[in-house]
PDB file of C-alpha atoms in Angstrom:
ATOM      1  CA  MET B1466      87.913 138.883  54.781  1.00  0.00           C
ATOM      2  CA  SER B1467      87.246 142.623  54.807  1.00  0.00           C
ATOM      3  CA  VAL B1468      88.876 145.763  56.137  1.00  0.00           C
ATOM      4  CA  VAL B1469      86.325 148.188  57.532  1.00  0.00           C
ATOM      5  CA  CYS B1470      86.823 151.759  58.677  1.00  0.00           C
ATOM      6  CA  ILE B1471      84.788 153.006  61.622  1.00  0.00           C
ATOM      7  CA  ILE B1472      84.688 156.715  62.496  1.00  0.00           C
ATOM      8  CA  PRO B1473      83.556 157.070  66.137  1.00  0.00           C
ATOM      9  CA  ALA B1474      81.833 160.351  66.925  1.00  0.00           C
ATOM     10  CA  ARG B1475      80.181 161.631  70.082  1.00  0.00           C
ATOM     11  CA  TYR B1476      78.512 164.954  70.740  1.00  0.00           C
ATOM     12  CA  ALA B1477      79.102 165.233  74.493  1.00  0.00           C
ATOM     13  CA  SER B1478      82.784 166.147  74.619  1.00  0.00           C
ATOM     14  CA  SER B1479      83.797 167.873  77.851  1.00  0.00           C
ATOM     15  CA  ARG B1480      86.538 169.855  76.102  1.00  0.00           C
ATOM     16  CA  TYR B1481      84.638 170.713  72.898  1.00  0.00           C
ATOM     17  CA  PRO B1482      80.898 169.882  72.999  1.00  0.00           C
ATOM     18  CA  GLY B1483      79.430 169.236  69.570  1.00  0.00           C
ATOM     19  CA  LYS B1484      82.876 168.943  67.985  1.00  0.00           C
ATOM     20  CA  PRO B1485      81.879 166.472  65.200  1.00  0.00           C
ATOM     21  CA  LEU B1486      79.430 169.060  63.843  1.00  0.00           C
ATOM     22  CA  ALA B1487      81.897 171.974  63.967  1.00  0.00           C
ATOM     23  CA  GLU B1488      82.061 173.654  60.563  1.00  0.00           C
ATOM     24  CA  LEU B1489      85.357 173.941  58.690  1.00  0.00           C
ATOM     25  CA  ARG B1490      85.857 175.989  55.526  1.00  0.00           C
ATOM     26  CA  GLY B1491      87.899 174.488  52.708  1.00  0.00           C
ATOM     27  CA  ALA B1492      89.826 176.015  49.821  1.00  0.00           C
ATOM     28  CA  THR B1493      86.634 177.013  48.003  1.00  0.00           C
ATOM     29  CA  GLY B1494      85.141 178.696  51.051  1.00  0.00           C
ATOM     30  CA  VAL B1495      82.527 175.936  51.445  1.00  0.00           C
ATOM     31  CA  SER B1496      81.875 174.857  55.044  1.00  0.00           C
ATOM     32  CA  ARG B1497      81.585 171.173  55.861  1.00  0.00           C
ATOM     33  CA  SER B1498      81.271 169.572  59.270  1.00  0.00           C
ATOM     34  CA  LEU B1499      84.253 167.951  60.918  1.00  0.00           C
ATOM     35  CA  ILE B1500      82.613 164.523  60.695  1.00  0.00           C
ATOM     36  CA  GLU B1501      81.956 164.969  56.965  1.00  0.00           C
ATOM     37  CA  ARG B1502      85.548 166.003  56.323  1.00  0.00           C
ATOM     38  CA  SER B1503      86.776 162.953  58.246  1.00  0.00           C
ATOM     39  CA  TRP B1504      84.425 160.716  56.234  1.00  0.00           C
ATOM     40  CA  LEU B1505      85.654 162.270  52.986  1.00  0.00           C
ATOM     41  CA  ALA B1506      89.241 161.567  54.059  1.00  0.00           C
ATOM     42  CA  ALA B1507      88.339 157.882  54.508  1.00  0.00           C
ATOM     43  CA  GLN B1508      86.888 157.729  50.987  1.00  0.00           C
ATOM     44  CA  GLU B1509      90.369 158.362  49.583  1.00  0.00           C
ATOM     45  CA  VAL B1510      91.909 155.290  51.253  1.00  0.00           C
ATOM     46  CA  ALA B1511      92.664 152.294  49.062  1.00  0.00           C
ATOM     47  CA  GLY B1512      91.910 148.878  50.527  1.00  0.00           C
ATOM     48  CA  LEU B1513      88.855 149.749  52.628  1.00  0.00           C
ATOM     49  CA  ASP B1514      85.775 147.638  51.957  1.00  0.00           C
ATOM     50  CA  ALA B1515      83.348 149.834  53.920  1.00  0.00           C
ATOM     51  CA  VAL B1516      83.281 153.067  55.942  1.00  0.00           C
ATOM     52  CA  TYR B1517      80.885 153.641  58.849  1.00  0.00           C
ATOM     53  CA  VAL B1518      80.190 156.470  61.272  1.00  0.00           C
ATOM     54  CA  ALA B1519      79.535 155.117  64.783  1.00  0.00           C
ATOM     55  CA  THR B1520      77.666 157.430  67.150  1.00  0.00           C
ATOM     56  CA  ASP B1521      75.143 157.557  69.982  1.00  0.00           C
ATOM     57  CA  ASP B1522      73.721 160.940  68.982  1.00  0.00           C
ATOM     58  CA  ASP B1523      70.792 161.520  66.616  1.00  0.00           C
ATOM     59  CA  ARG B1524      72.161 164.906  65.531  1.00  0.00           C
ATOM     60  CA  ILE B1525      75.356 163.289  64.317  1.00  0.00           C
ATOM     61  CA  ARG B1526      73.399 160.405  62.775  1.00  0.00           C
ATOM     62  CA  ALA B1527      71.209 162.810  60.812  1.00  0.00           C
ATOM     63  CA  ALA B1528      74.183 164.844  59.632  1.00  0.00           C
ATOM     64  CA  ALA B1529      76.121 161.741  58.584  1.00  0.00           C
ATOM     65  CA  GLU B1530      73.211 160.200  56.713  1.00  0.00           C
ATOM     66  CA  GLY B1531      72.695 163.575  55.069  1.00  0.00           C
ATOM     67  CA  PHE B1532      76.071 163.431  53.343  1.00  0.00           C
ATOM     68  CA  GLY B1533      75.700 159.734  52.467  1.00  0.00           C
ATOM     69  CA  ALA B1534      77.474 157.875  55.266  1.00  0.00           C
ATOM     70  CA  GLN B1535      76.455 154.498  56.643  1.00  0.00           C
ATOM     71  CA  VAL B1536      75.762 154.884  60.370  1.00  0.00           C
ATOM     72  CA  LEU B1537      76.015 152.383  63.232  1.00  0.00           C
ATOM     73  CA  MET B1538      74.157 153.501  66.348  1.00  0.00           C
ATOM     74  CA  THR B1539      75.994 152.640  69.554  1.00  0.00           C
ATOM     75  CA  SER B1540      75.237 153.186  73.230  1.00  0.00           C
ATOM     76  CA  GLN B1541      76.115 156.136  75.440  1.00  0.00           C
ATOM     77  CA  ALA B1542      78.051 153.744  77.687  1.00  0.00           C
ATOM     78  CA  CYS B1543      81.093 153.814  75.387  1.00  0.00           C
ATOM     79  CA  ARG B1544      83.886 155.597  77.234  1.00  0.00           C
ATOM     80  CA  ASN B1545      86.113 156.261  74.236  1.00  0.00           C
ATOM     81  CA  GLY B1546      86.403 155.727  70.498  1.00  0.00           C
ATOM     82  CA  THR B1547      87.921 152.256  70.804  1.00  0.00           C
ATOM     83  CA  GLU B1548      85.011 151.034  72.929  1.00  0.00           C
ATOM     84  CA  ARG B1549      82.621 152.551  70.379  1.00  0.00           C
ATOM     85  CA  CYS B1550      84.429 150.733  67.569  1.00  0.00           C
ATOM     86  CA  ALA B1551      84.210 147.496  69.559  1.00  0.00           C
ATOM     87  CA  GLU B1552      80.445 147.885  69.961  1.00  0.00           C
ATOM     88  CA  ALA B1553      80.085 148.809  66.285  1.00  0.00           C
ATOM     89  CA  LEU B1554      82.072 145.727  65.264  1.00  0.00           C
ATOM     90  CA  GLY B1555      79.545 143.619  67.141  1.00  0.00           C
ATOM     91  CA  LEU B1556      76.826 144.998  64.845  1.00  0.00           C
ATOM     92  CA  LEU B1557      78.628 143.810  61.710  1.00  0.00           C
ATOM     93  CA  GLU B1558      78.678 140.343  60.202  1.00  0.00           C
ATOM     94  CA  ASP B1559      81.586 137.969  60.753  1.00  0.00           C
ATOM     95  CA  GLY B1560      84.470 137.957  58.308  1.00  0.00           C
ATOM     96  CA  VAL B1561      86.135 141.217  59.274  1.00  0.00           C
ATOM     97  CA  GLU B1562      89.924 140.926  59.016  1.00  0.00           C
ATOM     98  CA  MET B1563      90.773 144.319  60.447  1.00  0.00           C
ATOM     99  CA  VAL B1564      89.037 147.401  61.836  1.00  0.00           C
ATOM    100  CA  VAL B1565      90.500 150.826  61.129  1.00  0.00           C
ATOM    101  CA  ASN B1566      89.511 153.538  63.603  1.00  0.00           C
ATOM    102  CA  LEU B1567      89.739 156.951  61.954  1.00  0.00           C
ATOM    103  CA  GLN B1568      88.902 159.299  64.779  1.00  0.00           C
ATOM    104  CA  GLY B1569      86.425 161.953  63.777  1.00  0.00           C
ATOM    105  CA  ASP B1570      88.685 164.875  64.703  1.00  0.00           C
ATOM    106  CA  ALA B1571      91.402 164.135  62.133  1.00  0.00           C
ATOM    107  CA  PRO B1572      90.176 165.362  58.720  1.00  0.00           C
ATOM    108  CA  LEU B1573      93.725 166.101  57.575  1.00  0.00           C
ATOM    109  CA  THR B1574      94.778 162.451  57.765  1.00  0.00           C
ATOM    110  CA  PRO B1575      96.361 161.554  54.397  1.00  0.00           C
ATOM    111  CA  ALA B1576      95.166 158.373  52.714  1.00  0.00           C
ATOM    112  CA  TRP B1577      98.655 156.871  52.724  1.00  0.00           C
ATOM    113  CA  PHE B1578      98.764 157.035  56.531  1.00  0.00           C
ATOM    114  CA  LEU B1579      95.908 154.519  56.671  1.00  0.00           C
ATOM    115  CA  GLU B1580      97.245 152.456  53.779  1.00  0.00           C
ATOM    116  CA  ASP B1581     100.646 152.165  55.494  1.00  0.00           C
ATOM    117  CA  LEU B1582      98.866 151.350  58.763  1.00  0.00           C
ATOM    118  CA  ILE B1583      96.929 148.458  57.216  1.00  0.00           C
ATOM    119  CA  ALA B1584     100.127 147.082  55.673  1.00  0.00           C
ATOM    120  CA  GLY B1585     101.990 147.496  58.971  1.00  0.00           C
ATOM    121  CA  LEU B1586      99.502 145.451  60.984  1.00  0.00           C
ATOM    122  CA  ARG B1587      99.411 142.717  58.344  1.00  0.00           C
ATOM    123  CA  ALA B1588     103.210 142.489  58.522  1.00  0.00           C
ATOM    124  CA  ASP B1589     103.321 142.109  62.337  1.00  0.00           C
ATOM    125  CA  SER B1590     101.437 139.005  63.406  1.00  0.00           C
ATOM    126  CA  GLN B1591     102.295 139.609  67.099  1.00  0.00           C
ATOM    127  CA  ALA B1592     100.638 143.014  67.340  1.00  0.00           C
ATOM    128  CA  ALA B1593      97.135 143.502  68.703  1.00  0.00           C
ATOM    129  CA  LEU B1594      96.892 146.793  66.871  1.00  0.00           C
ATOM    130  CA  ALA B1595      98.944 149.291  64.911  1.00  0.00           C
ATOM    131  CA  THR B1596      98.979 153.074  64.965  1.00  0.00           C
ATOM    132  CA  PRO B1597     100.864 155.703  62.928  1.00  0.00           C
ATOM    133  CA  ILE B1598     103.527 158.031  64.258  1.00  0.00           C
ATOM    134  CA  LEU B1599     104.911 161.051  62.427  1.00  0.00           C
ATOM    135  CA  ARG B1600     108.318 162.573  63.127  1.00  0.00           C
ATOM    136  CA  CYS B1601     107.842 166.221  64.122  1.00  0.00           C
ATOM    137  CA  ASP B1602     109.709 168.961  62.344  1.00  0.00           C
ATOM    138  CA  GLY B1603     110.839 171.985  64.319  1.00  0.00           C
ATOM    139  CA  GLU B1604     107.683 173.955  63.500  1.00  0.00           C
ATOM    140  CA  THR B1605     105.347 171.206  64.718  1.00  0.00           C
ATOM    141  CA  LEU B1606     107.382 170.611  67.867  1.00  0.00           C
ATOM    142  CA  ALA B1607     107.296 174.326  68.665  1.00  0.00           C
ATOM    143  CA  ALA B1608     103.501 174.331  68.233  1.00  0.00           C
ATOM    144  CA  LEU B1609     103.132 171.327  70.558  1.00  0.00           C
ATOM    145  CA  LYS B1610     105.276 173.009  73.208  1.00  0.00           C
ATOM    146  CA  ALA B1611     103.368 176.298  72.836  1.00  0.00           C
ATOM    147  CA  ASP B1612     100.053 174.529  73.358  1.00  0.00           C
ATOM    148  CA  ARG B1613     101.295 172.800  76.509  1.00  0.00           C
ATOM    149  CA  ALA B1614     102.721 176.054  77.854  1.00  0.00           C
ATOM    150  CA  ALA B1615      99.283 177.615  77.364  1.00  0.00           C
ATOM    151  CA  GLY B1616      97.572 174.720  79.136  1.00  0.00           C
ATOM    152  CA  ARG B1617      96.101 173.226  75.953  1.00  0.00           C
ATOM    153  CA  VAL B1618      96.407 169.674  74.650  1.00  0.00           C
ATOM    154  CA  GLY B1619      97.829 170.237  71.185  1.00  0.00           C
ATOM    155  CA  GLY B1620      98.464 166.616  70.315  1.00  0.00           C
ATOM    156  CA  THR B1621      99.801 163.330  71.628  1.00  0.00           C
ATOM    157  CA  THR B1622     103.392 162.149  71.365  1.00  0.00           C
ATOM    158  CA  ALA B1623     104.707 158.587  71.193  1.00  0.00           C
ATOM    159  CA  VAL B1624     107.900 156.762  72.127  1.00  0.00           C
ATOM    160  CA  ALA B1625     108.745 153.393  70.542  1.00  0.00           C
ATOM    161  CA  ASP B1626     111.611 150.906  70.831  1.00  0.00           C
ATOM    162  CA  SER B1627     114.007 149.762  68.088  1.00  0.00           C
ATOM    163  CA  GLU B1628     111.461 147.192  66.873  1.00  0.00           C
ATOM    164  CA  SER B1629     108.691 149.793  66.516  1.00  0.00           C
ATOM    165  CA  ARG B1630     106.952 148.541  69.647  1.00  0.00           C
ATOM    166  CA  ALA B1631     105.181 151.351  71.519  1.00  0.00           C
ATOM    167  CA  LEU B1632     106.711 152.150  74.899  1.00  0.00           C
ATOM    168  CA  TYR B1633     104.446 155.023  75.875  1.00  0.00           C
ATOM    169  CA  PHE B1634     102.011 157.677  74.645  1.00  0.00           C
ATOM    170  CA  SER B1635     101.524 161.016  76.372  1.00  0.00           C
ATOM    171  CA  LYS B1636      99.775 164.359  76.090  1.00  0.00           C
ATOM    172  CA  GLU B1637     103.026 165.826  77.318  1.00  0.00           C
ATOM    173  CA  VAL B1638     105.793 166.419  74.786  1.00  0.00           C
ATOM    174  CA  ILE B1639     108.132 163.421  75.080  1.00  0.00           C
ATOM    175  CA  PRO B1640     110.985 162.676  74.919  1.00  0.00           C
ATOM    176  CA  TYR B1641     112.272 165.856  76.503  1.00  0.00           C
ATOM    177  CA  THR B1642     114.627 167.942  74.390  1.00  0.00           C
ATOM    178  CA  SER B1643     115.917 171.422  75.134  1.00  0.00           C
ATOM    179  CA  LYS B1644     117.511 171.811  71.709  1.00  0.00           C
ATOM    180  CA  ALA B1645     116.249 174.468  69.295  1.00  0.00           C
ATOM    181  CA  TYR B1646     115.305 173.130  65.852  1.00  0.00           C
ATOM    182  CA  ALA B1647     114.879 174.931  62.554  1.00  0.00           C
ATOM    183  CA  PRO B1648     111.236 174.925  61.356  1.00  0.00           C
ATOM    184  CA  ASP B1649     111.885 172.263  58.712  1.00  0.00           C
ATOM    185  CA  ALA B1650     114.467 170.235  60.664  1.00  0.00           C
ATOM    186  CA  PRO B1651     113.653 166.713  61.909  1.00  0.00           C
ATOM    187  CA  THR B1652     113.382 166.264  65.678  1.00  0.00           C
ATOM    188  CA  PRO B1653     113.445 163.215  68.008  1.00  0.00           C
ATOM    189  CA  VAL B1654     109.772 163.750  68.914  1.00  0.00           C
ATOM    190  CA  PHE B1655     107.029 161.750  67.204  1.00  0.00           C
ATOM    191  CA  HIS B1656     103.462 163.035  66.918  1.00  0.00           C
ATOM    192  CA  HIS B1657     100.975 160.229  67.444  1.00  0.00           C
ATOM    193  CA  VAL B1658      98.380 160.207  64.686  1.00  0.00           C
ATOM    194  CA  GLY B1659      94.986 159.321  66.155  1.00  0.00           C
ATOM    195  CA  VAL B1660      94.267 156.360  63.893  1.00  0.00           C
ATOM    196  CA  TYR B1661      94.283 152.661  64.784  1.00  0.00           C
ATOM    197  CA  ALA B1662      94.055 149.324  62.998  1.00  0.00           C
ATOM    198  CA  TYR B1663      92.870 146.546  65.313  1.00  0.00           C
ATOM    199  CA  ARG B1664      92.700 142.813  65.042  1.00  0.00           C
ATOM    200  CA  PRO B1665      89.080 141.852  65.829  1.00  0.00           C
ATOM    201  CA  TRP B1666      90.017 139.648  68.794  1.00  0.00           C
ATOM    202  CA  ALA B1667      91.754 142.563  70.489  1.00  0.00           C
ATOM    203  CA  LEU B1668      88.921 144.985  69.784  1.00  0.00           C
ATOM    204  CA  HIS B1669      86.293 142.553  71.107  1.00  0.00           C
ATOM    205  CA  ALA B1670      88.319 142.026  74.317  1.00  0.00           C
ATOM    206  CA  TYR B1671      89.184 145.679  74.942  1.00  0.00           C
ATOM    207  CA  PRO B1672      85.996 146.819  76.781  1.00  0.00           C
ATOM    208  CA  ASP B1673      86.427 144.048  79.365  1.00  0.00           C
ATOM    209  CA  TRP B1674      89.981 145.008  80.309  1.00  0.00           C
ATOM    210  CA  GLU B1675      90.508 147.087  83.423  1.00  0.00           C
ATOM    211  CA  VAL B1676      91.041 150.812  82.937  1.00  0.00           C
ATOM    212  CA  GLY B1677      94.508 151.304  84.377  1.00  0.00           C
ATOM    213  CA  THR B1678      96.283 154.162  86.082  1.00  0.00           C
ATOM    214  CA  LEU B1679      98.067 155.389  82.957  1.00  0.00           C
ATOM    215  CA  GLU B1680      94.920 155.523  80.841  1.00  0.00           C
ATOM    216  CA  THR B1681      93.146 157.352  83.650  1.00  0.00           C
ATOM    217  CA  LEU B1682      95.905 159.921  84.098  1.00  0.00           C
ATOM    218  CA  GLU B1683      96.573 160.592  80.413  1.00  0.00           C
ATOM    219  CA  GLY B1684      93.071 160.084  79.082  1.00  0.00           C
ATOM    220  CA  LEU B1685      94.537 158.051  76.199  1.00  0.00           C
ATOM    221  CA  GLU B1686      92.584 154.950  75.191  1.00  0.00           C
ATOM    222  CA  GLN B1687      95.545 153.172  73.538  1.00  0.00           C
ATOM    223  CA  LEU B1688      97.331 152.908  76.884  1.00  0.00           C
ATOM    224  CA  ARG B1689      94.841 150.217  77.924  1.00  0.00           C
ATOM    225  CA  PHE B1690      96.470 147.847  75.419  1.00  0.00           C
ATOM    226  CA  LEU B1691      99.928 148.534  76.865  1.00  0.00           C
ATOM    227  CA  GLU B1692      98.731 148.186  80.462  1.00  0.00           C
ATOM    228  CA  ALA B1693      97.110 144.859  79.548  1.00  0.00           C
ATOM    229  CA  GLY B1694     100.441 143.648  78.131  1.00  0.00           C
ATOM    230  CA  HIS B1695      99.618 143.697  74.419  1.00  0.00           C
ATOM    231  CA  LYS B1696     101.898 144.831  71.637  1.00  0.00           C
ATOM    232  CA  VAL B1697     101.109 148.081  69.872  1.00  0.00           C
ATOM    233  CA  HIS B1698     102.997 148.382  66.590  1.00  0.00           C
ATOM    234  CA  CYS B1699     104.007 151.939  65.668  1.00  0.00           C
ATOM    235  CA  VAL B1700     104.105 152.581  61.926  1.00  0.00           C
ATOM    236  CA  GLU B1701     106.254 155.564  61.020  1.00  0.00           C
ATOM    237  CA  VAL B1702     104.583 157.488  58.224  1.00  0.00           C
ATOM    238  CA  GLU B1703     105.819 160.311  56.026  1.00  0.00           C
ATOM    239  CA  ALA B1704     104.088 163.661  55.692  1.00  0.00           C
ATOM    240  CA  LYS B1705     105.255 164.141  52.082  1.00  0.00           C
ATOM    241  CA  GLY B1706     104.898 167.878  52.470  1.00  0.00           C
ATOM    242  CA  ARG B1707     101.440 167.705  54.048  1.00  0.00           C
ATOM    243  CA  LYS B1708     100.703 169.334  57.394  1.00  0.00           C
ATOM    244  CA  PHE B1709      98.834 167.295  59.974  1.00  0.00           C
ATOM    245  CA  TRP B1710      96.845 168.482  62.969  1.00  0.00           C
ATOM    246  CA  GLU B1711      93.844 167.266  64.954  1.00  0.00           C
ATOM    247  CA  LEU B1712      90.910 169.379  66.060  1.00  0.00           C
ATOM    248  CA  ASN B1713      91.292 169.250  69.840  1.00  0.00           C
ATOM    249  CA  ASN B1714      90.211 172.759  70.848  1.00  0.00           C
ATOM    250  CA  PRO B1715      88.103 175.542  69.280  1.00  0.00           C
ATOM    251  CA  GLU B1716      91.357 177.457  68.835  1.00  0.00           C
ATOM    252  CA  ASP B1717      92.484 174.792  66.344  1.00  0.00           C
ATOM    253  CA  VAL B1718      89.777 175.680  63.780  1.00  0.00           C
ATOM    254  CA  PRO B1719      91.682 178.520  62.009  1.00  0.00           C
ATOM    255  CA  ARG B1720      94.844 176.416  61.878  1.00  0.00           C
ATOM    256  CA  ILE B1721      93.028 173.454  60.303  1.00  0.00           C
ATOM    257  CA  GLU B1722      91.123 175.684  57.885  1.00  0.00           C
ATOM    258  CA  ALA B1723      94.430 177.137  56.711  1.00  0.00           C
ATOM    259  CA  MET B1724      95.783 173.620  56.169  1.00  0.00           C
ATOM    260  CA  LEU B1725      92.641 172.603  54.264  1.00  0.00           C
ATOM    261  CA  ALA B1726      93.056 175.629  52.030  1.00  0.00           C
ATOM    262  CA  GLU B1727      96.737 174.864  51.471  1.00  0.00           C
ATOM    263  CA  MET B1728      95.975 171.295  50.355  1.00  0.00           C
ATOM    264  CA  GLY B1729      93.115 172.449  48.120  1.00  0.00           C
ATOM    265  CA  ALA B1730      90.370 170.591  50.009  1.00  0.00           C
ATOM    266  CA  PRO B1731      86.902 171.647  48.771  1.00  0.00           C
TER     267      PRO B1731
END
């Protein structure tokens, strides 16, 4: 039984067209595409048996093959990354134990996030999938609030119950708190890290489930699992001093480049 990582990537993003091919400079000043940096992040994860880029675009395919990635070509009918992973899974041989979806806009994802995620899903036999959540410090919470005040989506937040079962995910900053926090102080808000580990049965079934009201309103693919009544296990991960941010808007590029430089990424 194998654990495979699939990195879904599409060119036609309404918010940031061509995002997977956006160039990001690292600590050495070398520019690499977003999709390459996400693929390099996956190479650091222990316990993965294979890593694939799944796309419907020949420009992304050519770029990915150029830096050595295995590519699975999927259709343009995929409405989100989870549907693309489901189609990609259908192109692989049987025997897959788990599929890890490392979204192609998260090059700062530490390897231990995915390693903890894999362990978390294995430990919860009732969950259809697992996803990491990261407790925000005051600095990150302030950045999320600033983005929303400016009309930008700066990240997704998550709320879970006492048994780590997801209650809701939102592009708004939830739960509400009016308290002021020091930059390094822990807060009650959890940043949802855009990574998933699915059981194959759930991933195969996902495209056939109805797209519900919540998924439509929020534009968050993981809400389809909740609306269909399936358990999503939230795995709390630790930053260990690392900053985490996703590339959601062109304005995020300088912020991510600064983080890449700080962590010494080439």
